[in-house]
XYZ file of C-alpha atoms in Angstrom:
491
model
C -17.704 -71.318 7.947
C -18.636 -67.757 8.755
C -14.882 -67.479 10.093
C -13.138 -69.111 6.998
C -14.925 -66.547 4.905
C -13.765 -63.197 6.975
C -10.603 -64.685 6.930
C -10.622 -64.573 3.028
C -11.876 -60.772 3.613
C -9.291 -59.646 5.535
C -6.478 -61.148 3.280
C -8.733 -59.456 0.158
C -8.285 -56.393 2.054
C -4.552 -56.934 3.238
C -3.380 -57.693 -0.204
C -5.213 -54.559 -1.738
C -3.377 -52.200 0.924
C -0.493 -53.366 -0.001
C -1.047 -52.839 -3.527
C -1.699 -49.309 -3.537
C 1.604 -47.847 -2.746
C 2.331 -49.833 -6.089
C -0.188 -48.813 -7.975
C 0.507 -44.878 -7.018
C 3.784 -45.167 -8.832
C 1.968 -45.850 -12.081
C -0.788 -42.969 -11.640
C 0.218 -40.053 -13.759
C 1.817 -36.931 -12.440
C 0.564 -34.604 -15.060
C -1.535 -32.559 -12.762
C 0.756 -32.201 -9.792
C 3.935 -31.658 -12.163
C 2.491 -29.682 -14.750
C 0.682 -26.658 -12.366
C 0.086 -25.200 -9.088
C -2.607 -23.091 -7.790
C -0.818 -20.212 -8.024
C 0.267 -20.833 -11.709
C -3.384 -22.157 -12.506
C -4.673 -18.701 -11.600
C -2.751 -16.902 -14.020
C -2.668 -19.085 -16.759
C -6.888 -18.918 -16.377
C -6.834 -14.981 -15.826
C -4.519 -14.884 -18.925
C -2.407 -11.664 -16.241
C 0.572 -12.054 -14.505
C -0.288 -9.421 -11.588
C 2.927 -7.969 -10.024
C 3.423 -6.180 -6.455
C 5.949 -3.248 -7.019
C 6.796 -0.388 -4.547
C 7.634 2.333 -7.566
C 9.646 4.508 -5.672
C 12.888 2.759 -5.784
C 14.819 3.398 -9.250
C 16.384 2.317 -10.677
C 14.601 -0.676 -9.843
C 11.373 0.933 -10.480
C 10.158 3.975 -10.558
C 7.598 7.011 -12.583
C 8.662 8.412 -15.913
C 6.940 10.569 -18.296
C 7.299 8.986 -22.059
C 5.348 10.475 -24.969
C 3.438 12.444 -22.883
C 2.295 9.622 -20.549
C 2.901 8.603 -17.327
C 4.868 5.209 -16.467
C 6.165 2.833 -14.804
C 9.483 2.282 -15.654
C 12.735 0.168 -14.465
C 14.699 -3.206 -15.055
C 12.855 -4.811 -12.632
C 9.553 -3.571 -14.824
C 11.330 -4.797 -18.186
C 12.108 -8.432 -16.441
C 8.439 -8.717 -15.096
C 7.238 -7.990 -18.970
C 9.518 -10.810 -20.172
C 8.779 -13.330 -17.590
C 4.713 -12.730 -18.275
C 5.765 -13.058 -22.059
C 7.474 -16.473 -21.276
C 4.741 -17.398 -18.980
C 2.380 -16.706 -21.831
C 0.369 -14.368 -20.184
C 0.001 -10.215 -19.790
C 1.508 -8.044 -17.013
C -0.222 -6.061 -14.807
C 1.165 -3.826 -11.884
C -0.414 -3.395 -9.050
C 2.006 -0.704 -6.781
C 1.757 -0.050 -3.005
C 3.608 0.509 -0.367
C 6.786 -2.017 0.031
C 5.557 -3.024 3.697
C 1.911 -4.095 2.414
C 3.729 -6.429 -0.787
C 4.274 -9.487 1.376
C 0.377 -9.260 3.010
C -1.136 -8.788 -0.678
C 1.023 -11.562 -1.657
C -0.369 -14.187 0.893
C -4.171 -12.790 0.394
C -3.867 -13.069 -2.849
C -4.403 -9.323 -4.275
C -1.273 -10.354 -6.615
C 0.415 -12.736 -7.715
C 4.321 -12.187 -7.115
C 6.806 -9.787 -6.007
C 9.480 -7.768 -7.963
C 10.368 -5.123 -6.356
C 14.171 -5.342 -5.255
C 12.858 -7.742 -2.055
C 16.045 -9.969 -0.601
C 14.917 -13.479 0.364
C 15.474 -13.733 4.430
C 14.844 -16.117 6.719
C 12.042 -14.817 8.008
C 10.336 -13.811 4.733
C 10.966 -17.805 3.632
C 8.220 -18.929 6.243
C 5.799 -17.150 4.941
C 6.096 -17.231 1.061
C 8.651 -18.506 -1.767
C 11.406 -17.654 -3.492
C 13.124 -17.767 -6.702
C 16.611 -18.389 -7.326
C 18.536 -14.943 -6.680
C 19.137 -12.286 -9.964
C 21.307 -10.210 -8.176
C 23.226 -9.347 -4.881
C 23.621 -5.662 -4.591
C 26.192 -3.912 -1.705
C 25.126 -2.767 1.630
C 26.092 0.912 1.672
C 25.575 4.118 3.570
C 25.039 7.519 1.904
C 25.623 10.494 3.541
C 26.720 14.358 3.435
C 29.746 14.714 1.456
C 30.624 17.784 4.098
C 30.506 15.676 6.933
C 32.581 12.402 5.341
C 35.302 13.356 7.353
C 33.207 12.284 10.616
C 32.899 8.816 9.071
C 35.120 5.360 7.825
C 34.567 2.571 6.365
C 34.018 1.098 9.979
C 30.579 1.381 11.140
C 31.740 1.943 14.666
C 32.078 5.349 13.416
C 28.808 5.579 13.261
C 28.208 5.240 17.144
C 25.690 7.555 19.150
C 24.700 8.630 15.408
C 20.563 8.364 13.990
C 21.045 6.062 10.952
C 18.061 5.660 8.319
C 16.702 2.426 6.714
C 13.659 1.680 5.138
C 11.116 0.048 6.993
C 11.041 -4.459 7.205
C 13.964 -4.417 4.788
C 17.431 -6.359 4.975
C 19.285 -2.551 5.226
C 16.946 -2.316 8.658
C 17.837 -5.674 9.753
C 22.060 -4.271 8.879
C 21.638 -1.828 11.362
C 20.311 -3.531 14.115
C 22.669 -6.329 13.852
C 25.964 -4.295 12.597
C 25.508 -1.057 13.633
C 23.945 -1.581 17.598
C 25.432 1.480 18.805
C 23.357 3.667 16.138
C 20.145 4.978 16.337
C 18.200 3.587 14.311
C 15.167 5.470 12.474
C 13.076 3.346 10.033
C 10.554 5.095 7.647
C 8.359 3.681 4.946
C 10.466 5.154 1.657
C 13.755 6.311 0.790
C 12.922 9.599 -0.260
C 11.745 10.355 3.754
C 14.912 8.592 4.966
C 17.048 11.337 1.974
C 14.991 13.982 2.904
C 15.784 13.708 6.328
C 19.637 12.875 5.944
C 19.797 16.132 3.905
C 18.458 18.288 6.260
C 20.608 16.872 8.753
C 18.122 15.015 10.762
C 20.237 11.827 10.563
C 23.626 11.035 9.532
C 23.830 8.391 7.157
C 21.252 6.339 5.285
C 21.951 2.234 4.523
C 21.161 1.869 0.672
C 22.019 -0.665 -1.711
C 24.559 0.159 -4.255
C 22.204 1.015 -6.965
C 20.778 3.009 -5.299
C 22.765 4.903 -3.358
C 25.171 6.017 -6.087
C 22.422 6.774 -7.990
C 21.530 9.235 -5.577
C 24.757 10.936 -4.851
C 25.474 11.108 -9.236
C 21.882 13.080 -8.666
C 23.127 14.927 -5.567
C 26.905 16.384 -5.709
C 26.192 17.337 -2.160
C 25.977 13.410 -1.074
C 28.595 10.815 -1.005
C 28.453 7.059 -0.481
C 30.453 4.902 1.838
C 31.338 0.881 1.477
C 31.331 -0.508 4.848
C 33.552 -3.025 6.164
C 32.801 -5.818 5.965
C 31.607 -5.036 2.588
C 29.084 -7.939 2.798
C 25.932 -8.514 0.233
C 22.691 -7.203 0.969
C 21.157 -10.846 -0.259
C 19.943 -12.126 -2.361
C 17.557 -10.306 -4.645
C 14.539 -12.724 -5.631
C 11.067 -12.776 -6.984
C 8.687 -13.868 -4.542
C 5.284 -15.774 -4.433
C 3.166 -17.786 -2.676
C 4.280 -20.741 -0.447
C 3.606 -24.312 -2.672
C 4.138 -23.205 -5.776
C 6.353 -25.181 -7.401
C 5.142 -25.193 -10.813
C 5.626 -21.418 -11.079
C 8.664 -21.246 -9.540
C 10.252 -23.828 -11.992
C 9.427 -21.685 -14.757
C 10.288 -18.068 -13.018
C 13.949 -19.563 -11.992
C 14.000 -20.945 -15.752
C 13.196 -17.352 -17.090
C 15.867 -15.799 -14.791
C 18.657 -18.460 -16.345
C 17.382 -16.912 -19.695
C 17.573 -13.429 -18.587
C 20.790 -13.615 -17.161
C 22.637 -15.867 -19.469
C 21.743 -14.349 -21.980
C 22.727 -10.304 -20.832
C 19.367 -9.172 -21.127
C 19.565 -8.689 -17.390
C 21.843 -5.877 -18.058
C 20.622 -4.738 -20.994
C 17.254 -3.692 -19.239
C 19.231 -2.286 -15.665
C 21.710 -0.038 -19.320
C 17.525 1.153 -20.319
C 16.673 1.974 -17.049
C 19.559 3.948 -15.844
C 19.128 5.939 -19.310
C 15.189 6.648 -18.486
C 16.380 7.484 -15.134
C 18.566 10.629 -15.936
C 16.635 11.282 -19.256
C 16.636 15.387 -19.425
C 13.015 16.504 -18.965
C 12.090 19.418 -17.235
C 10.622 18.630 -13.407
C 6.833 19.587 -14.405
C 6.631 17.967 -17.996
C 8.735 14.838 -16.161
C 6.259 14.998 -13.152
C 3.589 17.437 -13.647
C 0.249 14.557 -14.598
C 1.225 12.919 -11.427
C 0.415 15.592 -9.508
C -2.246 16.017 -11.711
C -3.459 12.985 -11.218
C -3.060 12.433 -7.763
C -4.913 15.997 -6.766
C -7.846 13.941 -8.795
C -8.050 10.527 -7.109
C -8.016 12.860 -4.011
C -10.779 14.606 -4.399
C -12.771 11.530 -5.170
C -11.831 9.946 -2.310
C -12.747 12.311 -0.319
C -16.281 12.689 -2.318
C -16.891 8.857 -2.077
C -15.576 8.755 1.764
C -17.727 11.955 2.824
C -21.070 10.662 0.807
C -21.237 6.914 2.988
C -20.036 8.936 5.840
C -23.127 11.231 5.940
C -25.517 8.554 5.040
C -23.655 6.092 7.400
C -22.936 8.628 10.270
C -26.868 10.120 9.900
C -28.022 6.280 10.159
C -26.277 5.551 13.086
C -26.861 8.828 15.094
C -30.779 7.684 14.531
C -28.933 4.796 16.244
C -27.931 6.368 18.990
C -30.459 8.389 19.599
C -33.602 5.687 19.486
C -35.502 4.282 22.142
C -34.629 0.757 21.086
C -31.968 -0.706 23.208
C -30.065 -2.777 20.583
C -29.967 -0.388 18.104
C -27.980 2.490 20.857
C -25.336 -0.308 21.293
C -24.986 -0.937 17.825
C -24.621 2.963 17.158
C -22.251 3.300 20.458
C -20.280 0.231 19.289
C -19.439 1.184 16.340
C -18.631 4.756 17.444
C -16.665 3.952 19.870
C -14.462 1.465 18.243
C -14.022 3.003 14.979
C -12.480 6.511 16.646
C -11.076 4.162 18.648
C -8.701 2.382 16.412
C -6.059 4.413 13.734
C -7.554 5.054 10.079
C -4.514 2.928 8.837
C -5.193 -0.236 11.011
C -8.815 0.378 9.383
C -7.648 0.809 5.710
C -5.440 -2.631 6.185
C -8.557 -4.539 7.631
C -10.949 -3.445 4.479
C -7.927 -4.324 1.944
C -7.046 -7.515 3.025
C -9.913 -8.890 5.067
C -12.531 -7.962 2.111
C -10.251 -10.147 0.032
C -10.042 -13.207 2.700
C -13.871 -13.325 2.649
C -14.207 -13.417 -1.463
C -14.419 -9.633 -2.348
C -11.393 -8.211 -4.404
C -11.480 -4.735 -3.782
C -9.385 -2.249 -5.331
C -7.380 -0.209 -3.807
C -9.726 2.561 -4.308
C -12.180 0.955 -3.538
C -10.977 -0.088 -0.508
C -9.260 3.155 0.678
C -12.406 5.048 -0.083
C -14.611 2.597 2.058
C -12.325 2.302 4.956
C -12.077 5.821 4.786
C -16.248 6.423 4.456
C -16.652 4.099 7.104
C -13.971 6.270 9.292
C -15.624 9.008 8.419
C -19.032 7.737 9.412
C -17.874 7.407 13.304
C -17.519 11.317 13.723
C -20.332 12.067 11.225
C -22.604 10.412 13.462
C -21.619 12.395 16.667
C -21.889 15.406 14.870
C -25.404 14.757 13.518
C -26.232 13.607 17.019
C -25.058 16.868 18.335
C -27.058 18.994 16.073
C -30.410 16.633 16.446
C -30.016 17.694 19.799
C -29.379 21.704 19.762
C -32.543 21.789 18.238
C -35.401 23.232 20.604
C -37.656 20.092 21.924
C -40.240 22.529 21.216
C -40.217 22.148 17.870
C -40.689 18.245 17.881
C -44.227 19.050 20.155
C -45.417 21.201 18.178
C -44.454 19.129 15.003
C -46.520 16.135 17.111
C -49.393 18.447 18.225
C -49.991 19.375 14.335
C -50.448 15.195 13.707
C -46.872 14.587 12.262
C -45.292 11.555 12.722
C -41.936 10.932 14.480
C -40.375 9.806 11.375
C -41.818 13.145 9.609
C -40.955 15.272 12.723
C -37.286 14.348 11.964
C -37.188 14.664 8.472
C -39.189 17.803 7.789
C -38.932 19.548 11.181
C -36.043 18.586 12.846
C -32.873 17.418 10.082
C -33.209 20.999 8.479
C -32.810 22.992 11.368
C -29.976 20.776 12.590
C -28.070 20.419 9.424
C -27.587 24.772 9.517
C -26.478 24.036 13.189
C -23.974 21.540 12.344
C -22.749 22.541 8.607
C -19.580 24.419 9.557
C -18.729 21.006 11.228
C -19.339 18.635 8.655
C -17.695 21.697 6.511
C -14.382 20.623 8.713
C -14.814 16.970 8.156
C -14.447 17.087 4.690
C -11.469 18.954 4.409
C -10.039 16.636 7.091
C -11.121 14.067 4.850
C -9.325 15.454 2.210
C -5.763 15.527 4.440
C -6.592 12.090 5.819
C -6.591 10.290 2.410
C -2.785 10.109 2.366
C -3.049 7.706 4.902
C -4.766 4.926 2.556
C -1.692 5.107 0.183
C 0.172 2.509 2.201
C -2.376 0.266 0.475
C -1.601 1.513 -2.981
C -4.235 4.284 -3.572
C -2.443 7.061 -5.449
C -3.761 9.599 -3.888
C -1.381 13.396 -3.693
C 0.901 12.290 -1.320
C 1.313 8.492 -3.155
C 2.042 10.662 -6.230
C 4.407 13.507 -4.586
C 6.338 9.580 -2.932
C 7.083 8.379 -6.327
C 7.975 11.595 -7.443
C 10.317 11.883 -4.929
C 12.008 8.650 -5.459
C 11.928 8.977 -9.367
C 13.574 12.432 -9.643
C 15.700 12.090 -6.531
C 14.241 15.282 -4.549
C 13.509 14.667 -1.556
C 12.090 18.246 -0.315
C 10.591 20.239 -3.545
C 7.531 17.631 -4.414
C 6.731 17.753 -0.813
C 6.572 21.792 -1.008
C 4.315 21.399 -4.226
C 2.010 19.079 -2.486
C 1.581 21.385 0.148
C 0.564 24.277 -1.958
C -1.768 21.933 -3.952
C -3.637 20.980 -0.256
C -3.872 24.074 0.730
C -5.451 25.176 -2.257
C -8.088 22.089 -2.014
C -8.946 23.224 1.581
C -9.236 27.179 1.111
C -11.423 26.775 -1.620
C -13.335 24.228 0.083
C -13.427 26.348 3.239
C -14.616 29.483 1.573
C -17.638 27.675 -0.357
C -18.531 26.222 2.787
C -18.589 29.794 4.280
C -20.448 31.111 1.489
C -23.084 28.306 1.441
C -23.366 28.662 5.567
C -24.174 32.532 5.096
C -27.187 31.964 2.544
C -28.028 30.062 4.672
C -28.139 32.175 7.658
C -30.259 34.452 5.363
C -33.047 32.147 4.264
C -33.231 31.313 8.172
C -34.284 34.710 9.136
């Protein structure tokens, strides 16, 4: 009996296995056809948040209009209509090009449009729409020295050839141009800059931008290669499994490009792109602005690197064993490792663990926290040039150790170490260009797309120069000032 009836069970259960693969085809799709993750986000957050690197026009780039600082560019104009049909608002979020596909997968935006080709290599790792356009590989180089060159590459040989840094023009070189030396740099102005001092001899552009340049620059001409092949494809890209999105991107590129509003936006941008301004009212509020988010980075960075650094030079110097190796660990390994590994870890790995940081945010903390490593040797230093009389006699008089170090000790070792910390800050102040990889912009980020907006390569790198030197002279002498009142209420 007790066998007939689990023998009815198991066909009960049989027959409903067998039913659910039928039973699937009736369940409605709404959910998995009608939105992705990826698409859910931004339809919730009501912003469509783009990765650009604006130093490529006429893709993208700065422009002054009405007084204001912009960013400007066909690639801009497309990203405003495709959040328009997507029903949301457009936000940019601009860093360097090499940090787009890492912000991409942690999230910190949404997609990509900023003139990226869709390789192999970039497939495994996110998606891509269908292709808007397939620019030229070219090379632009001295018009005095075109005689060297041909249309072959092999002329080329022996030669130091420029491309920008993980692009398809890098991966042109290597693979067509073996015999070259290759140097890869982070943006095309560097790579321009270089080729017109005569550093290198040719530079491997698309054909945007490379004629773009040399109708800028009479002294710069731009050779086709043979064979004249495409670049690639040039796509929008997003996050892997994201279907939804990427049905309605490709559907706003048919529109776009059917229609000719494709080049109607590339007609506006060349236009804003040789728009007659003069360099300062063009440029001038983003050097402005950049000497600005400087200076508070390197106020935010130096204020947790004192109280960081002066916490863990306690550290150091305690009688507890676990808090030394916590203050020697952390020493060691942050001046250990390169402020730019540092700045990547805070940007990214704050936003795998739930905290989206800004970039300012981010580049001023990695940069504090940098900071805090030589703070705290310093501090340690000058805890230590003071007399060990003074802490007995501080004792002997019934102090405390904690008030031995605050009222007795600190004071007299902050005048010992003050032309010190004095030096930190202003190398603070240099060391804040490294953080714009991550999008800060910071001077140098500013005097980059300056560079690549206005196609001069050497004179926003001169003004930067006279606009740090003027941050650290001034800064220098008030330190010197403030040290020698010092030196007089000591006596």
């Amino acid at each position: 009996m007790k066998f007939k009836k689990m023998k009815q069970l198991l066909m009960v259960l049989v027959s409903m296995m067998l039913l659910i693969p039928t039973l699937l085809v009736f369940v409605p799709k709404a959910h998995a056809d009608d939105t992705d993750a990826t698409y859910a986000k931004i339809k919730k957050n009501g912003v469509l948040v783009v990765g650009m690197s604006a130093d490529y026009a006429p893709f993208e780039f700065h422009t002054t209009i009405n007084g204001r600082d912009e960013i400007v560019g066909f690639e801009v104009a497309m990203a405003k209509q495709l959040a328009k049909d997507l029903g949301v608002k457009m936000q940019i979020k601009e860093m360097g090009f090499d940090g787009l596909i890492g912000a991409l997968q942690t999230g910190k935006i949404d997609v990509i449009i900023s003139g990226i080709n869709a390789t192999p290599e970039r497939e495994q790792v996110v998606a891509f729409s269908k292709p808007y356009m397939s620019p030229k590989q070219t090379v632009l180089i001295l018009k005095k020295n075109a005689p060297q060159f041909t249309t072959d590459v092999s002329s080329f040989a022996g030669k130091k050839v420029g491309a920008q840094r993980q692009t398809t023009q890098e991966t042109f070189v290597q693979e067509n141009m073996a015999n070259s030396k290759l140097v890869s740099l982070q943006k095309v102005p560097d790579l321009v800059s270089q080729l017109s001092a005569g550093k290198i001899a040719g530079v491997v552009l698309n054909d945007p931008i490379s004629e773009a340049y040399a109708q800028q620059n009479k002294a710069l001409a731009v050779i086709y290669p043979k064979p004249n092949e495409s670049e690639g494809a040039v796509s929008i890209a997003m996050p892997k499994n994201s279907p939804v999105l990427q049905a309605k991107i490709n559907a706003a590129i048919d529109q776009m490009v059917s229609s000719g509003q494709l080049n109607k936006f590339k007609k506006e941008a060349n236009t804003l792109m040789f728009a007659k301004q003069s360099f300062w009212a063009k440029y001038g509020n983003l050097f402005v602005k950049g000497t600005l988010i400087t200076l508070a980075l390197a106020a935010v960075a130096v204020i947790i690197g004192v109280v960081l650094g002066t916490i863990l030079a306690l550290f150091k110097l305690s009688p507890n064993f676990i808090l030394r190796v916590i203050g020697n660990v952390y020493v060691e390994y942050v001046r250990g490792t390169p402020l730019l590994v540092q700045a990547f870890m805070v940007f990214f790995g704050t936003q795998v663990i739930g905290l989206n940081l800004s970039a300012f945010a981010a580049g001023s903390l990695a940069m504090g926290l940098n900071s805090a490593a030589y703070v705290a040797e310093i501090i340690r230093s000058g805890i230590n040039s003071v007399d060990g009389g003074q802490t007995e006699a501080a004792r002997s008089l019934g102090l405390s150790k904690r008030k031995t170090m605050r009222f007795i000790v600190l004071p007299q070792a902050v005048k010992n170490i003050l032309p010190a910390l004095g030096n930190e800050f202003v190398t603070v102040i240099k060391e804040g260009s490294v953080v714009s990889v991550i999008g800060v912009g910071e001077l140098m980020f500013q005097t980059g797309v300056v560079q690549g907006a206005s196609f001069k390569p050497f004179f926003p790198l001169l003004i930067a120069s006279f606009i740090y030197f003027i941050l650290t002279f001034t800064i220098s002498r008030a330190l010197g000032y403030a040290e020698k009142r010092m030196a007089r209420t000591s006596r």
